[in-house]
PDB file of C-alpha atoms in Angstrom:
ATOM      1  CA  MET A   1      53.846  56.283 106.611  1.00 90.00           C
ATOM      2  CA  GLU A   2      54.362  57.565 109.610  1.00 96.00           C
ATOM      3  CA  ILE A   3      58.080  59.616 110.175  1.00 97.00           C
ATOM      4  CA  ARG A   4      58.797  59.567 113.260  1.00 97.00           C
ATOM      5  CA  PRO A   5      62.835  61.230 114.803  1.00 98.00           C
ATOM      6  CA  VAL A   6      65.380  57.870 115.964  1.00 98.00           C
ATOM      7  CA  GLY A   7      65.616  56.085 118.693  1.00 97.00           C
ATOM      8  CA  THR A   8      69.399  54.355 119.840  1.00 96.00           C
ATOM      9  CA  ASP A   9      67.462  51.465 122.641  1.00 96.00           C
ATOM     10  CA  ALA A  10      68.212  47.908 121.659  1.00 95.00           C
ATOM     11  CA  ALA A  11      64.801  47.702 119.872  1.00 96.00           C
ATOM     12  CA  ALA A  12      65.704  50.607 117.564  1.00 96.00           C
ATOM     13  CA  LEU A  13      69.087  49.846 116.705  1.00 96.00           C
ATOM     14  CA  ALA A  14      68.148  46.148 116.048  1.00 96.00           C
ATOM     15  CA  SER A  15      65.600  47.543 113.446  1.00 96.00           C
ATOM     16  CA  TYR A  16      68.713  49.608 111.665  1.00 97.00           C
ATOM     17  CA  GLU A  17      70.771  46.682 111.722  1.00 96.00           C
ATOM     18  CA  ALA A  18      68.168  44.529 109.163  1.00 95.00           C
ATOM     19  CA  LEU A  19      67.242  47.513 107.329  1.00 96.00           C
ATOM     20  CA  PHE A  20      71.064  47.691 107.079  1.00 95.00           C
ATOM     21  CA  ARG A  21      71.702  43.850 105.843  1.00 94.00           C
ATOM     22  CA  ALA A  22      68.141  44.858 103.438  1.00 94.00           C
ATOM     23  CA  CYS A  23      69.620  47.335 101.650  1.00 94.00           C
ATOM     24  CA  PHE A  24      73.114  46.271 101.909  1.00 93.00           C
ATOM     25  CA  PRO A  25      74.022  42.929 102.641  1.00 90.00           C
ATOM     26  CA  GLY A  26      77.797  42.883 102.133  1.00 81.00           C
ATOM     27  CA  ALA A  27      78.120  46.284 104.938  1.00 79.00           C
ATOM     28  CA  GLY A  28      78.500  44.019 107.577  1.00 81.00           C
ATOM     29  CA  HIS A  29      80.117  46.011 109.135  1.00 85.00           C
ATOM     30  CA  LEU A  30      76.635  47.841 110.121  1.00 89.00           C
ATOM     31  CA  ASN A  31      75.842  46.172 113.532  1.00 92.00           C
ATOM     32  CA  ALA A  32      74.231  46.456 116.967  1.00 91.00           C
ATOM     33  CA  ALA A  33      77.726  46.512 118.674  1.00 93.00           C
ATOM     34  CA  TYR A  34      79.122  49.426 115.573  1.00 94.00           C
ATOM     35  CA  LEU A  35      75.456  50.787 115.657  1.00 96.00           C
ATOM     36  CA  GLN A  36      75.852  50.740 120.049  1.00 96.00           C
ATOM     37  CA  TRP A  37      79.342  53.659 120.086  1.00 96.00           C
ATOM     38  CA  LEU A  38      78.598  55.492 116.626  1.00 96.00           C
ATOM     39  CA  TYR A  39      74.456  56.054 117.823  1.00 97.00           C
ATOM     40  CA  ALA A  40      74.731  56.356 121.844  1.00 97.00           C
ATOM     41  CA  ARG A  41      78.343  56.938 122.553  1.00 97.00           C
ATOM     42  CA  ASN A  42      79.518  60.122 120.980  1.00 97.00           C
ATOM     43  CA  PRO A  43      80.321  61.924 123.591  1.00 97.00           C
ATOM     44  CA  ALA A  44      78.709  65.258 121.521  1.00 97.00           C
ATOM     45  CA  GLY A  45      75.535  63.354 121.349  1.00 96.00           C
ATOM     46  CA  ALA A  46      73.178  60.996 120.582  1.00 97.00           C
ATOM     47  CA  VAL A  47      72.660  60.379 117.024  1.00 98.00           C
ATOM     48  CA  ILE A  48      70.302  63.338 115.220  1.00 98.00           C
ATOM     49  CA  GLY A  49      67.821  61.635 112.023  1.00 98.00           C
ATOM     50  CA  CYS A  50      64.802  60.502 111.682  1.00 98.00           C
ATOM     51  CA  ASP A  51      62.868  57.190 110.312  1.00 98.00           C
ATOM     52  CA  ALA A  52      59.416  56.706 107.984  1.00 98.00           C
ATOM     53  CA  TRP A  53      57.322  53.974 109.255  1.00 97.00           C
ATOM     54  CA  GLU A  54      54.511  51.570 107.602  1.00 96.00           C
ATOM     55  CA  GLY A  55      52.755  50.092 110.769  1.00 94.00           C
ATOM     56  CA  GLU A  56      55.754  48.475 112.112  1.00 93.00           C
ATOM     57  CA  ARG A  57      57.706  47.591 109.228  1.00 96.00           C
ATOM     58  CA  LEU A  58      61.240  50.119 108.686  1.00 97.00           C
ATOM     59  CA  ALA A  59      60.857  51.673 105.453  1.00 97.00           C
ATOM     60  CA  ALA A  60      63.461  54.312 105.619  1.00 98.00           C
ATOM     61  CA  HIS A  61      66.733  55.552 107.569  1.00 98.00           C
ATOM     62  CA  TYR A  62      68.229  58.706 108.550  1.00 98.00           C
ATOM     63  CA  VAL A  63      70.957  60.106 110.843  1.00 98.00           C
ATOM     64  CA  CYS A  64      73.091  62.735 110.878  1.00 98.00           C
ATOM     65  CA  VAL A  65      76.642  62.728 113.803  1.00 98.00           C
ATOM     66  CA  PRO A  66      76.812  65.378 116.071  1.00 98.00           C
ATOM     67  CA  ALA A  67      80.069  66.464 116.270  1.00 97.00           C
ATOM     68  CA  GLN A  68      81.910  70.828 117.777  1.00 97.00           C
ATOM     69  CA  ALA A  69      83.510  72.211 114.900  1.00 96.00           C
ATOM     70  CA  VAL A  70      84.638  75.720 114.274  1.00 96.00           C
ATOM     71  CA  VAL A  71      82.762  77.952 111.081  1.00 97.00           C
ATOM     72  CA  ASN A  72      84.267  81.070 109.963  1.00 95.00           C
ATOM     73  CA  GLY A  73      86.472  81.077 113.417  1.00 93.00           C
ATOM     74  CA  ARG A  74      83.047  80.286 115.458  1.00 94.00           C
ATOM     75  CA  ALA A  75      82.782  77.358 118.030  1.00 95.00           C
ATOM     76  CA  MET A  76      79.464  75.602 117.196  1.00 97.00           C
ATOM     77  CA  ARG A  77      78.340  72.374 117.646  1.00 98.00           C
ATOM     78  CA  THR A  78      77.495  71.121 113.664  1.00 98.00           C
ATOM     79  CA  MET A  79      76.675  67.790 112.431  1.00 98.00           C
ATOM     80  CA  LEU A  80      78.105  64.690 109.927  1.00 98.00           C
ATOM     81  CA  SER A  81      75.462  63.830 107.386  1.00 97.00           C
ATOM     82  CA  LEU A  82      76.285  60.028 108.305  1.00 95.00           C
ATOM     83  CA  ASN A  83      73.703  56.911 107.789  1.00 94.00           C
ATOM     84  CA  THR A  84      70.313  55.943 105.006  1.00 95.00           C
ATOM     85  CA  ALA A  85      69.039  53.873 103.574  1.00 96.00           C
ATOM     86  CA  THR A  86      66.032  52.580 102.589  1.00 97.00           C
ATOM     87  CA  HIS A  87      63.561  49.323 102.186  1.00 96.00           C
ATOM     88  CA  PRO A  88      63.994  47.767  98.190  1.00 95.00           C
ATOM     89  CA  ASP A  89      60.377  47.937  98.736  1.00 95.00           C
ATOM     90  CA  PHE A  90      60.423  51.749  99.044  1.00 96.00           C
ATOM     91  CA  GLN A  91      62.559  52.944  97.307  1.00 94.00           C
ATOM     92  CA  GLY A  92      61.600  55.707  94.882  1.00 93.00           C
ATOM     93  CA  LYS A  93      58.896  57.532  96.760  1.00 93.00           C
ATOM     94  CA  GLY A  94      60.677  61.120  98.106  1.00 94.00           C
ATOM     95  CA  LEU A  95      61.149  58.886 101.864  1.00 96.00           C
ATOM     96  CA  PHE A  96      65.145  60.054 101.704  1.00 96.00           C
ATOM     97  CA  THR A  97      64.204  64.466 100.971  1.00 96.00           C
ATOM     98  CA  ARG A  98      61.151  63.653 104.200  1.00 97.00           C
ATOM     99  CA  LEU A  99      63.372  62.809 106.127  1.00 98.00           C
ATOM    100  CA  ALA A 100      66.770  64.686 105.327  1.00 97.00           C
ATOM    101  CA  ASP A 101      64.339  68.133 106.108  1.00 97.00           C
ATOM    102  CA  ALA A 102      62.692  66.847 108.996  1.00 98.00           C
ATOM    103  CA  THR A 103      66.116  65.749 110.652  1.00 98.00           C
ATOM    104  CA  TYR A 104      68.176  68.868 110.365  1.00 98.00           C
ATOM    105  CA  GLN A 105      64.460  71.000 111.060  1.00 98.00           C
ATOM    106  CA  LEU A 106      65.244  68.927 114.109  1.00 98.00           C
ATOM    107  CA  GLY A 107      68.927  69.715 114.593  1.00 98.00           C
ATOM    108  CA  ALA A 108      68.406  72.813 114.048  1.00 98.00           C
ATOM    109  CA  GLN A 109      65.944  73.013 116.581  1.00 97.00           C
ATOM    110  CA  ALA A 110      68.443  71.193 118.580  1.00 97.00           C
ATOM    111  CA  GLY A 111      70.924  74.014 118.424  1.00 97.00           C
ATOM    112  CA  ILE A 112      72.513  72.497 115.571  1.00 98.00           C
ATOM    113  CA  GLY A 113      74.722  75.048 113.213  1.00 98.00           C
ATOM    114  CA  ALA A 114      75.662  73.721 109.627  1.00 98.00           C
ATOM    115  CA  VAL A 115      75.007  70.283 108.883  1.00 98.00           C
ATOM    116  CA  TYR A 116      78.276  68.817 106.268  1.00 98.00           C
ATOM    117  CA  GLY A 117      79.350  65.584 104.836  1.00 97.00           C
ATOM    118  CA  VAL A 118      80.719  63.382 101.613  1.00 96.00           C
ATOM    119  CA  ALA A 119      79.440  62.997 100.039  1.00 95.00           C
ATOM    120  CA  ASN A 120      80.079  61.031  96.533  1.00 91.00           C
ATOM    121  CA  ALA A 121      79.931  61.912  92.574  1.00 89.00           C
ATOM    122  CA  ASN A 122      76.588  60.037  92.408  1.00 90.00           C
ATOM    123  CA  SER A 123      75.002  61.116  95.145  1.00 93.00           C
ATOM    124  CA  THR A 124      75.839  64.821  95.250  1.00 95.00           C
ATOM    125  CA  PRO A 125      73.932  66.232  92.592  1.00 95.00           C
ATOM    126  CA  GLY A 126      70.543  65.371  94.602  1.00 94.00           C
ATOM    127  CA  PHE A 127      72.385  66.996  98.138  1.00 96.00           C
ATOM    128  CA  LEU A 128      72.577  69.839  96.003  1.00 97.00           C
ATOM    129  CA  ARG A 129      69.548  69.935  94.288  1.00 95.00           C
ATOM    130  CA  LYS A 130      67.031  68.812  96.251  1.00 95.00           C
ATOM    131  CA  LEU A 131      68.422  69.773  99.781  1.00 96.00           C
ATOM    132  CA  GLY A 132      70.201  73.063 100.186  1.00 96.00           C
ATOM    133  CA  PHE A 133      73.924  71.498 100.291  1.00 98.00           C
ATOM    134  CA  ALA A 134      76.365  73.957  98.696  1.00 98.00           C
ATOM    135  CA  LEU A 135      79.786  72.061  97.103  1.00 97.00           C
ATOM    136  CA  VAL A 136      82.681  73.267  99.049  1.00 97.00           C
ATOM    137  CA  ARG A 137      85.152  71.360  97.286  1.00 94.00           C
ATOM    138  CA  PRO A 138      86.104  68.079  96.068  1.00 94.00           C
ATOM    139  CA  LEU A 139      88.753  65.901  98.286  1.00 94.00           C
ATOM    140  CA  ASP A 140      91.956  65.609  96.976  1.00 92.00           C
ATOM    141  CA  ALA A 141      93.127  61.863  97.935  1.00 92.00           C
ATOM    142  CA  ARG A 142      96.803  61.598  98.551  1.00 93.00           C
ATOM    143  CA  VAL A 143      99.275  58.576  98.964  1.00 94.00           C
ATOM    144  CA  GLY A 144     102.719  59.144  99.965  1.00 94.00           C
ATOM    145  CA  PHE A 145     104.923  59.626 103.106  1.00 93.00           C
ATOM    146  CA  GLY A 146     105.760  61.692 106.139  1.00 90.00           C
ATOM    147  CA  ARG A 147     104.192  64.467 107.585  1.00 89.00           C
ATOM    148  CA  ILE A 148     100.917  65.857 105.688  1.00 87.00           C
ATOM    149  CA  GLU A 149     100.898  69.708 106.637  1.00 81.00           C
ATOM    150  CA  ARG A 150     104.692  71.096 106.889  1.00 70.00           C
ATOM    151  CA  ALA A 151     103.779  72.666 110.180  1.00 61.00           C
ATOM    152  CA  ALA A 152     101.616  71.568 113.505  1.00 52.00           C
ATOM    153  CA  PRO A 153      97.724  71.620 112.275  1.00 52.00           C
ATOM    154  CA  VAL A 154      96.895  75.067 114.768  1.00 50.00           C
ATOM    155  CA  ALA A 155      93.904  77.435 114.584  1.00 47.00           C
ATOM    156  CA  VAL A 156      95.024  78.956 111.006  1.00 52.00           C
ATOM    157  CA  ALA A 157      92.543  79.802 108.126  1.00 56.00           C
ATOM    158  CA  ASP A 158      89.077  78.269 110.568  1.00 84.00           C
ATOM    159  CA  GLY A 159      86.363  78.083 106.962  1.00 93.00           C
ATOM    160  CA  PHE A 160      85.884  75.433 109.215  1.00 96.00           C
ATOM    161  CA  ARG A 161      88.153  72.649 111.239  1.00 94.00           C
ATOM    162  CA  ARG A 162      86.624  69.824 113.899  1.00 95.00           C
ATOM    163  CA  ASP A 163      87.524  71.019 117.190  1.00 94.00           C
ATOM    164  CA  TRP A 164      87.761  67.401 118.935  1.00 94.00           C
ATOM    165  CA  SER A 165      88.118  67.505 123.234  1.00 95.00           C
ATOM    166  CA  GLN A 166      90.713  64.501 124.225  1.00 95.00           C
ATOM    167  CA  ALA A 167      87.154  62.242 124.871  1.00 96.00           C
ATOM    168  CA  ALA A 168      85.913  63.079 121.648  1.00 96.00           C
ATOM    169  CA  LEU A 169      88.791  61.660 120.348  1.00 95.00           C
ATOM    170  CA  GLU A 170      89.068  58.511 122.373  1.00 95.00           C
ATOM    171  CA  TRP A 171      85.364  57.262 120.957  1.00 96.00           C
ATOM    172  CA  ARG A 172      86.645  58.350 117.348  1.00 95.00           C
ATOM    173  CA  ILE A 173      89.497  55.792 117.554  1.00 93.00           C
ATOM    174  CA  ALA A 174      87.466  53.007 119.032  1.00 93.00           C
ATOM    175  CA  ASN A 175      85.399  52.361 116.043  1.00 93.00           C
ATOM    176  CA  PRO A 176      84.943  48.734 116.679  1.00 92.00           C
ATOM    177  CA  GLN A 177      84.997  47.862 112.938  1.00 88.00           C
ATOM    178  CA  ARG A 178      87.903  50.201 111.686  1.00 84.00           C
ATOM    179  CA  ALA A 179      90.212  51.044 114.966  1.00 85.00           C
ATOM    180  CA  TYR A 180      92.688  54.001 114.647  1.00 92.00           C
ATOM    181  CA  ARG A 181      95.583  53.803 116.344  1.00 93.00           C
ATOM    182  CA  LEU A 182      97.317  57.837 117.444  1.00 95.00           C
ATOM    183  CA  VAL A 183     101.308  58.242 116.899  1.00 95.00           C
ATOM    184  CA  ARG A 184     103.804  60.673 117.255  1.00 90.00           C
ATOM    185  CA  ALA A 185     102.948  63.792 114.492  1.00 88.00           C
ATOM    186  CA  GLY A 186     105.236  66.691 115.587  1.00 80.00           C
ATOM    187  CA  GLU A 187     105.379  69.592 118.426  1.00 80.00           C
ATOM    188  CA  GLY A 188     102.053  69.940 118.555  1.00 83.00           C
ATOM    189  CA  ALA A 189     100.160  68.017 116.491  1.00 87.00           C
ATOM    190  CA  ILE A 190      98.815  63.497 116.313  1.00 92.00           C
ATOM    191  CA  GLY A 191      98.520  61.242 113.535  1.00 93.00           C
ATOM    192  CA  ALA A 192      96.296  58.897 113.129  1.00 95.00           C
ATOM    193  CA  GLU A 193      96.626  55.259 111.050  1.00 95.00           C
ATOM    194  CA  ALA A 194      93.824  52.909 109.984  1.00 94.00           C
ATOM    195  CA  ALA A 195      94.066  49.473 108.246  1.00 91.00           C
ATOM    196  CA  THR A 196      92.775  50.222 104.431  1.00 90.00           C
ATOM    197  CA  GLY A 197      92.076  46.233 103.010  1.00 86.00           C
ATOM    198  CA  LYS A 198      95.896  47.028 101.337  1.00 89.00           C
ATOM    199  CA  PRO A 199      98.605  45.330 102.438  1.00 90.00           C
ATOM    200  CA  GLY A 200     102.000  48.149 102.746  1.00 90.00           C
ATOM    201  CA  LEU A 201      99.067  51.029 102.570  1.00 94.00           C
ATOM    202  CA  LEU A 202      97.362  52.473 105.802  1.00 94.00           C
ATOM    203  CA  ALA A 203      94.815  56.015 106.751  1.00 94.00           C
ATOM    204  CA  TRP A 204      96.786  58.566 108.089  1.00 95.00           C
ATOM    205  CA  ASP A 205      94.967  61.512 109.020  1.00 94.00           C
ATOM    206  CA  GLU A 206      96.784  64.423 111.687  1.00 92.00           C
ATOM    207  CA  LEU A 207      95.524  67.204 113.521  1.00 90.00           C
ATOM    208  CA  ALA A 208      96.657  69.709 116.399  1.00 88.00           C
ATOM    209  CA  LEU A 209      96.347  67.687 120.315  1.00 89.00           C
ATOM    210  CA  PRO A 210      93.917  68.352 122.157  1.00 90.00           C
ATOM    211  CA  ALA A 211      94.385  70.305 125.216  1.00 87.00           C
ATOM    212  CA  GLY A 212      95.409  68.620 128.565  1.00 88.00           C
ATOM    213  CA  MET A 213      96.119  65.777 126.378  1.00 91.00           C
ATOM    214  CA  PRO A 214      99.376  63.973 126.211  1.00 90.00           C
ATOM    215  CA  SER A 215     101.365  62.811 123.105  1.00 89.00           C
ATOM    216  CA  PRO A 216     101.133  59.715 122.283  1.00 90.00           C
ATOM    217  CA  ALA A 217     104.194  57.665 123.435  1.00 86.00           C
ATOM    218  CA  ARG A 218     104.128  55.332 120.220  1.00 90.00           C
ATOM    219  CA  SER A 219     105.518  56.166 116.799  1.00 90.00           C
ATOM    220  CA  PRO A 220     104.205  55.692 113.341  1.00 90.00           C
ATOM    221  CA  ALA A 221     104.597  52.808 111.477  1.00 89.00           C
ATOM    222  CA  TRP A 222     106.407  51.581 108.322  1.00 90.00           C
ATOM    223  CA  ALA A 223     104.126  52.158 105.292  1.00 92.00           C
ATOM    224  CA  MET A 224     102.741  53.888 102.398  1.00 95.00           C
ATOM    225  CA  ARG A 225     100.155  56.346 103.721  1.00 95.00           C
ATOM    226  CA  LEU A 226      96.897  57.528 102.301  1.00 94.00           C
ATOM    227  CA  HIS A 227      95.130  60.244 103.474  1.00 94.00           C
ATOM    228  CA  LEU A 228      91.856  62.250 101.452  1.00 94.00           C
ATOM    229  CA  GLY A 229      90.750  65.400 103.135  1.00 93.00           C
ATOM    230  CA  LEU A 230      91.561  68.847 102.645  1.00 93.00           C
ATOM    231  CA  ARG A 231      93.457  71.422 103.953  1.00 89.00           C
ATOM    232  CA  PRO A 232      93.850  75.547 104.115  1.00 88.00           C
ATOM    233  CA  GLY A 233      95.470  76.858 101.434  1.00 75.00           C
ATOM    234  CA  GLY A 234      95.835  73.270  99.831  1.00 66.00           C
ATOM    235  CA  GLY A 235      98.225  72.218 102.213  1.00 67.00           C
ATOM    236  CA  ARG A 236     101.633  71.889 101.683  1.00 72.00           C
ATOM    237  CA  PRO A 237     102.904  68.557 102.909  1.00 77.00           C
ATOM    238  CA  GLN A 238     106.947  67.463 104.463  1.00 81.00           C
ATOM    239  CA  GLY A 239     107.750  64.270 102.603  1.00 81.00           C
ATOM    240  CA  LEU A 240     107.062  62.994  99.387  1.00 90.00           C
ATOM    241  CA  TRP A 241     102.749  62.990  98.157  1.00 91.00           C
ATOM    242  CA  PHE A 242     101.830  62.566  94.671  1.00 91.00           C
ATOM    243  CA  GLU A 243      98.258  63.163  93.889  1.00 89.00           C
ATOM    244  CA  ILE A 244      95.617  60.260  92.558  1.00 87.00           C
ATOM    245  CA  PRO A 245      94.682  60.775  89.508  1.00 84.00           C
ATOM    246  CA  GLN A 246      90.460  61.185  89.338  1.00 76.00           C
ATOM    247  CA  ARG A 247      91.134  58.736  86.722  1.00 74.00           C
ATOM    248  CA  LEU A 248      91.749  56.247  89.753  1.00 71.00           C
ATOM    249  CA  ARG A 249      89.637  56.390  92.000  1.00 72.00           C
ATOM    250  CA  PRO A 250      86.500  54.869  93.091  1.00 69.00           C
ATOM    251  CA  SER A 251      84.398  57.488  93.376  1.00 75.00           C
ATOM    252  CA  PRO A 252      86.080  60.198  93.959  1.00 82.00           C
ATOM    253  CA  LEU A 253      84.473  62.792  97.069  1.00 93.00           C
ATOM    254  CA  ASN A 254      83.069  66.341  97.742  1.00 95.00           C
ATOM    255  CA  MET A 255      83.077  67.826 100.764  1.00 97.00           C
ATOM    256  CA  ILE A 256      79.422  69.608 100.631  1.00 98.00           C
ATOM    257  CA  PHE A 257      77.833  72.083 103.437  1.00 98.00           C
ATOM    258  CA  ARG A 258      74.737  73.469 104.859  1.00 98.00           C
ATOM    259  CA  PRO A 259      73.785  76.439 107.181  1.00 98.00           C
ATOM    260  CA  LEU A 260      70.997  75.480 109.720  1.00 98.00           C
ATOM    261  CA  ALA A 261      72.141  78.604 111.473  1.00 97.00           C
ATOM    262  CA  GLU A 262      71.025  83.087 111.675  1.00 94.00           C
ATOM    263  CA  GLY A 263      74.511  83.683 110.201  1.00 95.00           C
ATOM    264  CA  VAL A 264      76.434  80.414 109.413  1.00 97.00           C
ATOM    265  CA  ALA A 265      78.045  80.920 105.912  1.00 97.00           C
ATOM    266  CA  VAL A 266      79.761  78.286 103.315  1.00 97.00           C
ATOM    267  CA  PRO A 267      83.340  78.288 104.273  1.00 96.00           C
ATOM    268  CA  ALA A 268      85.618  78.808 101.560  1.00 94.00           C
ATOM    269  CA  ALA A 269      87.158  75.460  99.758  1.00 92.00           C
ATOM    270  CA  ASP A 270      90.789  77.091 100.437  1.00 90.00           C
ATOM    271  CA  SER A 271      89.471  77.314 104.101  1.00 92.00           C
ATOM    272  CA  VAL A 272      88.225  73.889 105.659  1.00 94.00           C
ATOM    273  CA  ARG A 273      90.699  71.495 107.380  1.00 93.00           C
ATOM    274  CA  LEU A 274      89.319  67.478 107.149  1.00 94.00           C
ATOM    275  CA  GLY A 275      90.300  64.759 107.038  1.00 94.00           C
ATOM    276  CA  GLN A 276      89.446  60.588 107.416  1.00 93.00           C
ATOM    277  CA  LEU A 277      88.531  61.356 111.467  1.00 94.00           C
ATOM    278  CA  ASP A 278      86.127  63.836 110.918  1.00 95.00           C
ATOM    279  CA  PHE A 279      84.137  61.644 107.802  1.00 93.00           C
ATOM    280  CA  ASP A 280      84.386  58.290 108.772  1.00 83.00           C
ATOM    281  CA  ALA A 281      85.742  57.360 105.982  1.00 71.00           C
ATOM    282  CA  PHE A 282      87.709  54.849 108.225  1.00 72.00           C
TER     283      PHE A 282
END
């Protein structure tokens, strides 16, 4: 089995699309157009990852998406652990662990300070035991109306937050499979809305307006909002919001984090700002 860095050319993306189709027959969104957007067009850089090949056959694949962030008050390059797949014929051989280890080595060599992710209840133990991640905290899941934060989401309690530039944000909301629209959300802040597939319910996130970017002219849609993520100190929503009970969540989600560079520490759970824009939930 040969381990190689991932590619972003048309042939590589076609091989990944075929692997995803074999592993996840119902995941039609993992097509070449989506992979081209995610893997090659990100202003923060192309994906970092590795593939396992047996001859000319792709056995497994894993990528992380580069992202600018602030970690414990320090600006740095990070990456989001995202797409992984192992062909059914090669499962149970420890390929994901091998690919992850190789990917994190590549990330460290490229100047990445840390890797973070959002894992479900089933996958979290493997990331913690086998890959050296730490559990930061389970995500909040809320539905309601109004702002998810009372004040503008400025740089407060910077244990972890994505540092969105205008170019990165414009790329992020242009997801060809689930596009967001930006709307007004108060002084110095913007909101982002996306369809959830459920009538009358929109995915909602808020972030500070990137420097130099004009405030959106559009008003928020009048609909119930879903927010998945974390806010410093637990957050103080402005409006009417309800926490979704654990028993009603299809798969509770956890933020996980692994330092890759010297001097980088796991952020405290109450100093994290994380939303759907930051981990590709929608």
